[in-house]
Coordinates of C-alpha atoms and ligand atoms in Angstrom, one line a residue:
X1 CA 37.2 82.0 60.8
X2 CA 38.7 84.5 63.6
X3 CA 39.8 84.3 66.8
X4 CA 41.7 86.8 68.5
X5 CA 42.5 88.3 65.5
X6 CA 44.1 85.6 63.9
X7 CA 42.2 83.3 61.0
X8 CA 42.2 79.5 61.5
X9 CA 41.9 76.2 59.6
X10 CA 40.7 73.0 60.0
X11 CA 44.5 71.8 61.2
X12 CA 44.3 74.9 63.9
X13 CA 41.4 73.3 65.5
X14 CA 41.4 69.6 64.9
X15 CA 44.4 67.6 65.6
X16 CA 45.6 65.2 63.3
X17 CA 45.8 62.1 65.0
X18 CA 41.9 63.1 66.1
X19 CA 41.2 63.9 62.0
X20 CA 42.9 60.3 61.0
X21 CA 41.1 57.9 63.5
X22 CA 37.5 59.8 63.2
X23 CA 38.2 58.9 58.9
X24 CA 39.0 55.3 60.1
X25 CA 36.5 54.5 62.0
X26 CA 34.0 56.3 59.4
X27 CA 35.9 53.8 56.4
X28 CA 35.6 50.6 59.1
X29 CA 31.9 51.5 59.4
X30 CA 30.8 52.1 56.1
X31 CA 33.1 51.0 54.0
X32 CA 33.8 54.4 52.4
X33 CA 37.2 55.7 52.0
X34 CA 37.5 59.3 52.6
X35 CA 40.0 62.2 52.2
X36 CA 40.4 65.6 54.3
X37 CA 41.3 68.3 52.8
X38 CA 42.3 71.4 54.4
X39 CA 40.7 74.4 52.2
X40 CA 44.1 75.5 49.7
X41 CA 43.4 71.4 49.2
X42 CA 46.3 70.4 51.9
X43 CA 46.0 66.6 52.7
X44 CA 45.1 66.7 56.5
X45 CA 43.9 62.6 57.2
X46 CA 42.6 60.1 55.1
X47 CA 41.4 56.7 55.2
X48 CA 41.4 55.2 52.1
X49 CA 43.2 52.2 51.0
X50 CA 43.1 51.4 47.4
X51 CA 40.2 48.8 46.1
X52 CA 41.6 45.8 44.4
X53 CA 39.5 47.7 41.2
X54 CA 41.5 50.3 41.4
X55 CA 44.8 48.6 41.4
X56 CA 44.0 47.0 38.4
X57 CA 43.1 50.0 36.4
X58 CA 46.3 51.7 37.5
X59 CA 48.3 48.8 36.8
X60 CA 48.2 50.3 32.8
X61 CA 50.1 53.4 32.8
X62 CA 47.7 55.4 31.3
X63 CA 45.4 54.5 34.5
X64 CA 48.7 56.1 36.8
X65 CA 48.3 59.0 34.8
X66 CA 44.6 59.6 34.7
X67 CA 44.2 58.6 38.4
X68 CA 46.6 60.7 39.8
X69 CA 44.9 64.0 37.8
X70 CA 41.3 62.8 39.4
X71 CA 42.6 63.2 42.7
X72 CA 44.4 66.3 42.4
X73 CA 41.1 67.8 40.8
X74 CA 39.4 66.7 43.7
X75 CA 41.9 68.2 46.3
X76 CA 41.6 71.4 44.3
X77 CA 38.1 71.0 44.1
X78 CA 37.9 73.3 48.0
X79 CA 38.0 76.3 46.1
X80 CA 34.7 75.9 44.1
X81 CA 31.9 76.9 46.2
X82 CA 29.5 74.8 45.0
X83 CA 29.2 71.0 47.1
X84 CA 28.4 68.8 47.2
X85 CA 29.8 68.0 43.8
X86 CA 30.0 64.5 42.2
X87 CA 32.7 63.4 40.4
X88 CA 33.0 60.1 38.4
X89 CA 36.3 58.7 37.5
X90 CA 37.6 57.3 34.1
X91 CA 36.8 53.6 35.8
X92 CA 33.3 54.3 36.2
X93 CA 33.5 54.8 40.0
X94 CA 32.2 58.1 41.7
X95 CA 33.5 60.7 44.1
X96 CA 31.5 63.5 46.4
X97 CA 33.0 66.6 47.9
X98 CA 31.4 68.3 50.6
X99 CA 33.0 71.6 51.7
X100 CA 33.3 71.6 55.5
X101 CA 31.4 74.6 56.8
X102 CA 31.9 76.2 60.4
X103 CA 30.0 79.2 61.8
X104 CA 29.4 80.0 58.1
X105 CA 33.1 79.5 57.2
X106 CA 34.2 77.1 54.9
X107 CA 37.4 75.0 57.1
X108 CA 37.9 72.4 54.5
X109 CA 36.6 69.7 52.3
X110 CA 36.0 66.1 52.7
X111 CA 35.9 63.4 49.7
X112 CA 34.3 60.3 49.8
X113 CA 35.0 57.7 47.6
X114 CA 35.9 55.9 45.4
X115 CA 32.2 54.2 45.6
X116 CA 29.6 52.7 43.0
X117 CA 26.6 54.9 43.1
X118 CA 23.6 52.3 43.5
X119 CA 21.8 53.5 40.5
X120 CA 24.7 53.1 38.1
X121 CA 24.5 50.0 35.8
X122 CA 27.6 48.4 36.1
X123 CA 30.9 49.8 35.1
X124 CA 32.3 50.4 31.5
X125 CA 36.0 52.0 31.9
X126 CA 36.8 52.4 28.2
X127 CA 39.4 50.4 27.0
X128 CA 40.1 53.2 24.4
X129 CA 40.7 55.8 27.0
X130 CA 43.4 53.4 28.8
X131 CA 45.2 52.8 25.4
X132 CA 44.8 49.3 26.3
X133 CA 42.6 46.4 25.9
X134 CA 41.1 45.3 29.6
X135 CA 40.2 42.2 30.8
X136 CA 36.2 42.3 31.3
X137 CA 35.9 39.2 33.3
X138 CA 38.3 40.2 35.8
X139 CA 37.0 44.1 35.7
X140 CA 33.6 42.8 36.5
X141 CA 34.7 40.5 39.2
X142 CA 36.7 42.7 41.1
X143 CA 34.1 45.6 41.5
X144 CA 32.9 44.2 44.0
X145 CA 35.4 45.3 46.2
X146 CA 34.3 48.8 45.8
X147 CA 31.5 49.5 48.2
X148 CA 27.8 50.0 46.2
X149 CA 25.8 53.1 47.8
X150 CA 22.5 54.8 47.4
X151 CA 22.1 58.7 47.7
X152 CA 20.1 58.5 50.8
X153 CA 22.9 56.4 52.7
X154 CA 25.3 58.6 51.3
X155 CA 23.7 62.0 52.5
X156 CA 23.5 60.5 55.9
X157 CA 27.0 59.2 56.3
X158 CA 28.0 62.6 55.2
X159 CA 25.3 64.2 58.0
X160 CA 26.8 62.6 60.3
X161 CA 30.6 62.8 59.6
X162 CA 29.9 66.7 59.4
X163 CA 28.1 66.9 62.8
X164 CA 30.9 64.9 64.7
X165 CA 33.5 67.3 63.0
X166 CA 31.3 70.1 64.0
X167 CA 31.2 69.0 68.1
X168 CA 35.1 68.6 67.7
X169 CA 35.7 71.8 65.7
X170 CA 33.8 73.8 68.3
X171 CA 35.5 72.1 71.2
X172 CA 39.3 73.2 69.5
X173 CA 37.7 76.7 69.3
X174 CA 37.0 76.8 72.8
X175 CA 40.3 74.9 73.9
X176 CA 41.9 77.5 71.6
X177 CA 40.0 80.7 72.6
X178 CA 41.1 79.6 76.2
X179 CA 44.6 78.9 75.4
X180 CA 45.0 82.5 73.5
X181 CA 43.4 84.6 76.5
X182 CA 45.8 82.7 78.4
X183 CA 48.7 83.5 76.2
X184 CA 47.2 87.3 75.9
X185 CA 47.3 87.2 79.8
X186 CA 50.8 86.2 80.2
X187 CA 51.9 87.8 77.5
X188 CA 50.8 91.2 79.1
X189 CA 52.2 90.0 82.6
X190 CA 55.6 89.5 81.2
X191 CA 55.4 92.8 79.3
X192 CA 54.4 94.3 83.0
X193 CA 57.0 93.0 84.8
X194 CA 59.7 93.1 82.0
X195 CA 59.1 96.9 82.6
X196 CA 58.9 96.7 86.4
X197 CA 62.4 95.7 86.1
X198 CA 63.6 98.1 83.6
X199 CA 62.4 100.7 86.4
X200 CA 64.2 98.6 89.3
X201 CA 67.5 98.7 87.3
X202 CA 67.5 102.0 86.5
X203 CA 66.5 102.9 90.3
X204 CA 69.1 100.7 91.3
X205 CA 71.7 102.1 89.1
X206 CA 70.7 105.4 90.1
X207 CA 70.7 104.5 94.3
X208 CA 74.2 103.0 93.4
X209 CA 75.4 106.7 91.7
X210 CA 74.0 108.6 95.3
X211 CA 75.6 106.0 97.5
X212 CA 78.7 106.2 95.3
X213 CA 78.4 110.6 95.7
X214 CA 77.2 110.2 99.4
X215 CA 80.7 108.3 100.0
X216 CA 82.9 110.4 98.0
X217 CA 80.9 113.5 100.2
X218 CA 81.4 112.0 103.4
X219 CA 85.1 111.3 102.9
X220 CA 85.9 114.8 101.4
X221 CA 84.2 116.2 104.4
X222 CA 85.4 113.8 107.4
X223 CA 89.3 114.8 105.9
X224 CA 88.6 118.3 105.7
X225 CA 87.1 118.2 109.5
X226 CA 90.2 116.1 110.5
X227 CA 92.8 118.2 109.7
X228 CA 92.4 121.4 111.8
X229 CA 90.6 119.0 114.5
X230 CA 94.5 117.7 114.6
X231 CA 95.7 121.1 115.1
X232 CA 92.7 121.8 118.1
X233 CA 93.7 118.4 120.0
X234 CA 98.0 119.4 119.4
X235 CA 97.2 122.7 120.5
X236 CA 95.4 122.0 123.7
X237 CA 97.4 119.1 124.4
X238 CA 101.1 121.9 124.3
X239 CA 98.8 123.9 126.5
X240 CA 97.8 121.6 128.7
X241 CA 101.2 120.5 129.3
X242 CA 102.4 124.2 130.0
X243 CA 104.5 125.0 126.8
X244 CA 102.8 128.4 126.8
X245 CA 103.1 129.3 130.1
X246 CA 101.2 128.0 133.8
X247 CA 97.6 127.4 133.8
X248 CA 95.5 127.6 136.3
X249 CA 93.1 124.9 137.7
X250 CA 90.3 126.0 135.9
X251 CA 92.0 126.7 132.7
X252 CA 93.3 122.8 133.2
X253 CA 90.0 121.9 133.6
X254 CA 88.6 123.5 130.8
X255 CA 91.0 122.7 128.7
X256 CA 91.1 118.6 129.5
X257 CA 87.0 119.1 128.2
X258 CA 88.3 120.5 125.2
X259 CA 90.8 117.3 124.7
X260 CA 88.6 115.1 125.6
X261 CA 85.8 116.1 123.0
X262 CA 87.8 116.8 121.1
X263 CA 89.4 113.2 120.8
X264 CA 85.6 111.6 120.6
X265 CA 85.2 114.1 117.6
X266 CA 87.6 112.8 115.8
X267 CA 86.8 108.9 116.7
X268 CA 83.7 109.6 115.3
X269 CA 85.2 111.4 112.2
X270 CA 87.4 108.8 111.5
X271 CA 84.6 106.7 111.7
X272 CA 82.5 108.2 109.3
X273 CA 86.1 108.4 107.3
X274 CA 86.2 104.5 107.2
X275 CA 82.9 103.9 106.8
X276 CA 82.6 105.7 103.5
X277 CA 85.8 104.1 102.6
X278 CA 86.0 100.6 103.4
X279 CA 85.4 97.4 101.6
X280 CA 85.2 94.4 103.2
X281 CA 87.2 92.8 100.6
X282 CA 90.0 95.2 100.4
X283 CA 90.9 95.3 103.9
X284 CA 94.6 94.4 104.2
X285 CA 95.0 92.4 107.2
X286 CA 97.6 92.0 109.8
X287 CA 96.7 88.6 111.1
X288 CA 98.1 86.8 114.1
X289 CA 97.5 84.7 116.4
X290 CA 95.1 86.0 118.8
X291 CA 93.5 84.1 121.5
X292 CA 89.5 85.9 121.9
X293 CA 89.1 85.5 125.2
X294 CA 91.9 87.7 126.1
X295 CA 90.6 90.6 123.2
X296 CA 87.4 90.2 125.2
X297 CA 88.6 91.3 127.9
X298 CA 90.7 94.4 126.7
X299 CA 87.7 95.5 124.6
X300 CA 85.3 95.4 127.8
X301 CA 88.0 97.5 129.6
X302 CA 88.1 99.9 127.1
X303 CA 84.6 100.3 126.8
X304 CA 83.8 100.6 130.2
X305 CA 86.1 103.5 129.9
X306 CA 84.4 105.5 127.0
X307 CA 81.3 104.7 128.5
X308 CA 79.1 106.9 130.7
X309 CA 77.2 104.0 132.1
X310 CA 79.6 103.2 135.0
X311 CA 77.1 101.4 136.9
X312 CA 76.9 98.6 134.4
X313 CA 79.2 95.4 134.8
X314 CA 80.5 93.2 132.6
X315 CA 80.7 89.6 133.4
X316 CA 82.6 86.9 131.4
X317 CA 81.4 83.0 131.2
X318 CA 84.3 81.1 131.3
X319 CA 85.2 77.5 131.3
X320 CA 85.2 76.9 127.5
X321 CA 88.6 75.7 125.9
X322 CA 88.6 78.0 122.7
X323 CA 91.6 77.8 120.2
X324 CA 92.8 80.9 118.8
X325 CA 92.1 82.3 115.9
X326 CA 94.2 83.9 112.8
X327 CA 93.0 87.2 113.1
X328 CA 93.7 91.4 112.8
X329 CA 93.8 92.4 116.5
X330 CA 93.2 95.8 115.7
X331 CA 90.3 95.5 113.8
X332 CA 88.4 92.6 115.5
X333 CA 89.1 94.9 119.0
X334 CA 87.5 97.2 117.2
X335 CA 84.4 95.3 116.6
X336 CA 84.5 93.9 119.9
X337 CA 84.2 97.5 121.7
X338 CA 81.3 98.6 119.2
X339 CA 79.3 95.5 120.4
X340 CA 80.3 95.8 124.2
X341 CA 79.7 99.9 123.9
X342 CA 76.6 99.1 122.9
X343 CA 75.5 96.5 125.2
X344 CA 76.5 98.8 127.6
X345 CA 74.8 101.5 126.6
X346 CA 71.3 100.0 126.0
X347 CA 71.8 98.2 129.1
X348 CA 69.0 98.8 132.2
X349 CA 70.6 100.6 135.3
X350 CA 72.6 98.6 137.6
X351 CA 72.3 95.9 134.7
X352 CA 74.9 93.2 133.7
X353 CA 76.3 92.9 129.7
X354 CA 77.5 88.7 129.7
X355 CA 80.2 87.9 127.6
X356 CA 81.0 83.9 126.2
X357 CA 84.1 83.0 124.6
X358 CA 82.9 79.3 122.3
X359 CA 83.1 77.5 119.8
X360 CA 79.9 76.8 117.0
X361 CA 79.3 75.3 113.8
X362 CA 77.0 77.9 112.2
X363 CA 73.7 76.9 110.8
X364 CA 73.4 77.7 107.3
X365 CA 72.4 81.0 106.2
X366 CA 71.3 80.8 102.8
X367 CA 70.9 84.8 102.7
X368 CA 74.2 85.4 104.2
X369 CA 76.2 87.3 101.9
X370 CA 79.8 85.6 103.2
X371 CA 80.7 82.2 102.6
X372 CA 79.2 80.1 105.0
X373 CA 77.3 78.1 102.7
X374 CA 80.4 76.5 101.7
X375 CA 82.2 76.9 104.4
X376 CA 79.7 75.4 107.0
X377 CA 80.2 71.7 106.3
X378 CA 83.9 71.7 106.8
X379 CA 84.6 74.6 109.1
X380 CA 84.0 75.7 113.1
X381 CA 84.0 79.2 114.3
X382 CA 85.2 81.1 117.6
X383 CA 81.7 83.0 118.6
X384 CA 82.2 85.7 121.2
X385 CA 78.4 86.2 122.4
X386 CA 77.4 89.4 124.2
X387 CA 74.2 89.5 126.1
X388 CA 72.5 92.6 126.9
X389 CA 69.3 93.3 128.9
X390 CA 68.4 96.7 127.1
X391 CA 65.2 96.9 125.1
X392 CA 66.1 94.6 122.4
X393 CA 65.5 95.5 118.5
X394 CA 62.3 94.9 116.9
X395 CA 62.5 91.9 114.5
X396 CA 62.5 93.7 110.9
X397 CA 64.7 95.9 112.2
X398 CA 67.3 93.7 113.1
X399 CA 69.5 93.2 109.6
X400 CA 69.2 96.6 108.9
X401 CA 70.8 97.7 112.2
X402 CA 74.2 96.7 110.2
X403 CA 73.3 99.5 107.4
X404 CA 75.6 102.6 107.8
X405 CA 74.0 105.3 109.5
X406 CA 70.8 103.2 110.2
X407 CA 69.4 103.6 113.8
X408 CA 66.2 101.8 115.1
X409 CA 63.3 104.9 115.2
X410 CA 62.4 104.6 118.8
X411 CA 63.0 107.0 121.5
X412 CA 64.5 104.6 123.7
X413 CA 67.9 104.3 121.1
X414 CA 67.7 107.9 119.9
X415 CA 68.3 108.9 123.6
X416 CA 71.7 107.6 123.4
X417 CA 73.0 109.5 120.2
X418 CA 75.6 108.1 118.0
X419 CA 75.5 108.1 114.3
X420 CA 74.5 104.2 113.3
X421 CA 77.8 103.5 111.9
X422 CA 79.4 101.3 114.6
X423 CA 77.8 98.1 113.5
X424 CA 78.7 98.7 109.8
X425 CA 82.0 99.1 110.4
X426 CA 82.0 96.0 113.0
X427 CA 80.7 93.4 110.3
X428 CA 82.8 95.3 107.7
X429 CA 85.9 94.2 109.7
X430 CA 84.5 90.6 110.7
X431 CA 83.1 89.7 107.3
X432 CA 87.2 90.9 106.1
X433 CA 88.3 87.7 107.8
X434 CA 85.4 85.3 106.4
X435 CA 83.3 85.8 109.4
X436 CA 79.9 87.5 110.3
X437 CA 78.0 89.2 113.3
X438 CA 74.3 87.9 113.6
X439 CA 72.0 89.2 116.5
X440 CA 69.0 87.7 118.1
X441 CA 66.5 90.0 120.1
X442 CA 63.2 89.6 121.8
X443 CA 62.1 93.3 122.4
X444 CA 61.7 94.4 125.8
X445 CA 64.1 91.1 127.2
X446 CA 67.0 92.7 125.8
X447 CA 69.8 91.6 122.5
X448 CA 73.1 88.8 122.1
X449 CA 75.2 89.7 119.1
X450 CA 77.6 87.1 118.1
X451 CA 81.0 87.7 116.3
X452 CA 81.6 84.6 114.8
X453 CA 85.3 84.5 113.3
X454 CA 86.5 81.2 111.7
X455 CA 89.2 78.8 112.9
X456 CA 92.4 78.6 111.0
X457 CA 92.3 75.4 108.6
X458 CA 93.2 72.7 110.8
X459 CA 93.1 74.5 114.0
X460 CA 89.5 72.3 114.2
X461 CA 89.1 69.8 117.2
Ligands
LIG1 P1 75.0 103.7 117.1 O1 75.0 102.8 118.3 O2 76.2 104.6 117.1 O3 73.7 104.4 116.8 P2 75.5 101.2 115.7 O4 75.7 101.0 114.3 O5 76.4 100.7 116.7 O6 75.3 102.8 115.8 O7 74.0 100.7 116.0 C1 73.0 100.9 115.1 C2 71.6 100.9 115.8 O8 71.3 99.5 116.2 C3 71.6 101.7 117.1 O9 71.3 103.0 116.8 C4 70.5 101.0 117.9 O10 69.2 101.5 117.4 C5 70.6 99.5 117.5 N1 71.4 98.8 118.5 C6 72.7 98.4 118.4 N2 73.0 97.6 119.4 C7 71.9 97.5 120.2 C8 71.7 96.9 121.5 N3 72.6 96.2 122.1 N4 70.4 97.0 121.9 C9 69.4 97.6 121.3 N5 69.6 98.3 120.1 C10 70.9 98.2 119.6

């Protein structure tokens, strides 16, 4: 029998536990023993104990012998196709196989047995054959342990062992049948998405090759730009101071533009320099001691001075005792005066950029890609929160405004140029020292980035 391409047995659709207690409850109700065969004459289940009859015979060797042939004729006996056949023994008692047929295929074959057909006379095992004379008295005593049947009883025992076999043989089929398409499904799933992700890797692998070439680009290109930008700032700069002779008020004035953009060119070139460059875990920091509050204030000085939004103010909330931190003043400055430009510069007219200086315990961020997940049980963090009321960042923008060169599509942020590499660099320089910038924004209400920089061990109160 098929399914799904693969041919099955009795032992593929039956369980054997199921095969041994349907023979012994068959044996416990008739008094038959029975055998089930699988169909290259396997033993699957039988139920059968040995009549006291039979334990005499085979206490002469000859009886061993001659028994243990009879049943290994009758386990061979699946491959005739004729059944049911009847077999009688050297003892005198019978035997009936009856192939087990399903959908036309033959599973198997059961044997029942040993029994006295009810027809026979009595039984006359011949002494000669056992090599041995045998005890008539006791022979004719102990057959009555065997069970006496007619044909009829016989053909309806075996009716009805077939048709409970059949119900459970179709419901292994159907378990089965079940069972492969669900294999088949999975099986085909797995092969789906086992070439989903051969794709992914090789996508990935190739992204990794372009960022790797869009890196080595960007830092070829920012030194070559650097170098004669150099030479433009120097050589304004000796003008500017007179070394080639006096300069008139407009020639001052044009040449102070030229310093000045010409200094923002190369901030934003060496920028684009570092960007390409860095790695937050190769930084080599100059840690000291550095209390925040005081950075704070530098960094808002200094970016009120690059920034063209004069009327914005910058207000601090103080009153919080915050212990300093172990930390590269240079680079956390840095970070600082990114987050306060921007603040600034998404900031409403007239409007006011808040700065807090505290300390926090950071929930657990199971995505971060730092080590607060370890680190948050044992260790607090200096947060430096700046709140802006510009027009906030849409939700599934907000991680990705830490990409390099990423820049939320809306007018409203395009107005104000840049190059979306400010807050890469930022969390670049804070995740160097363990720590992490998160931001929070309700569009339309306005943004709070947090630096968030760890206290030194021990330094906790
Ligand atoms: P840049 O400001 O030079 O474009 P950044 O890396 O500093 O680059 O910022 C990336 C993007 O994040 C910005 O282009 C802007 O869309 C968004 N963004 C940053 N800070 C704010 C803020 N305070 N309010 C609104 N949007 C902001």
């Amino acid at each position: 029998m098929l399914v799904l391409d693969r041919s099955l047995g009795l032992a593929d659709l039956v369980e054997p536990g199921g095969l041994r207690e349907l023979c012994t409850s068959f044996h416990a109700l008739f008094g038959l023993g029975m055998r089930v065969h699988a169909s290259d004459g396997t033993l699957l289940a039988e139920a059968a104990p040995e009549s006291e009859y039979c334990a005499y015979l085979r206490e002469f060797p000859e009886g061993r012998r001659q028994c243990k042939q009879l049943r290994a004729r009758l386990a061979g006996l699946a491959d005739t196709p004729e059944a049911p056949t009847s077999v009688r023994c050297f003892g005198g008692c019978a035997y009936l196989a009856v192939r087990v047929l399903f959908e036309g295929d033959e599973m198997g074959r059961v044997v029942y047995g040993p029994f006295l057909p009810a027809d026979s006379a009595g039984l006359v095992p011949s002494a000669a054959g056992l090599g041995a004379p045998l005890d008539a008295v006791r022979l004719r005593e102990l057959s009555g342990s065997l069970r006496r049947v007619d044909r009829a009883t016989l053909d309806r025992i075996v009716a009805a062992f077939q048709r409970i076999l059949d119900l459970i043989l179709q419901g292994g089929r159907r378990a089965l049948l079940t069972s492969d398409a669900h294999h088949a499904v999975v099986e085909e799933s797995y092969r789906e998405v086992a070439e989903k992700n051969r794709q992914l890797r090789e996508t990935t692998e190739r992204l990794q090759e372009l960022d790797r070439l869009k890196s080595n680009f960007l830092a070829t290109v920012s030194h070559e730009l650097r170098t004669p930008l150099t030479s433009i700032i120097g050589y304004s700069e000796m003008l500017s101071q007179g070394l080639a002779g006096p300069l008139n008020d407009e020639q001052r004035r044009f040449l102070g533009t030229i310093l000045e953009k010409g200094e923002a060119l190369l901030r934003l070139i060496s920028a684009i320099l570092d960007v390409s460059t860095l790695d937050a875990s190769r930084i080599a920091l100059q840690r000291r001691s550095l209390d925040l509050r005081h950075l704070c204030r530098r960094a808002a000085d200094q970016a009120l001075v690059q920034s063209s939004r004069k009327d914005v103010r910058v207000q601090f909330r103080e009153g919080y005792i915050v212990p300093p931190v172990e930390a590269d003043p240079e680079l956390i400055e840095k970070a600082l005066v990114n987050l306060l430009d921007n603040a600034l510069k998404y900031s409403p007219p007239s409007g006011v950029v808040e700065v807090e200086v505290g300390l926090t315990e950071p929930e657990v961020d199971e995505d971060s890609e730092v080590g607060f997940v370890l680190l948050a049980p044992t260790r607090r963090y200096v947060e430096v929160g700046i709140h802006d009321a510009g027009p906030g960042i849409p939700e599934p923008e907000l991680d990705r405004v830490f990409d390099a060169f990423y820049q939320v599509d809306g007018s409203a942020t395009r107005a104000h140029g840049g190059l979306g590499i400010g807050l890469a660099l930022a969390q670049q320089f804070v995740r160097a020292h363990g720590g992490e910038i998160r931001v929070e924004s309700r569009p339309g209400h306005g943004s709070v980035f947090r630096l968030l920089l760890p206290l030194p061990p021990g330094a906790e109160t």
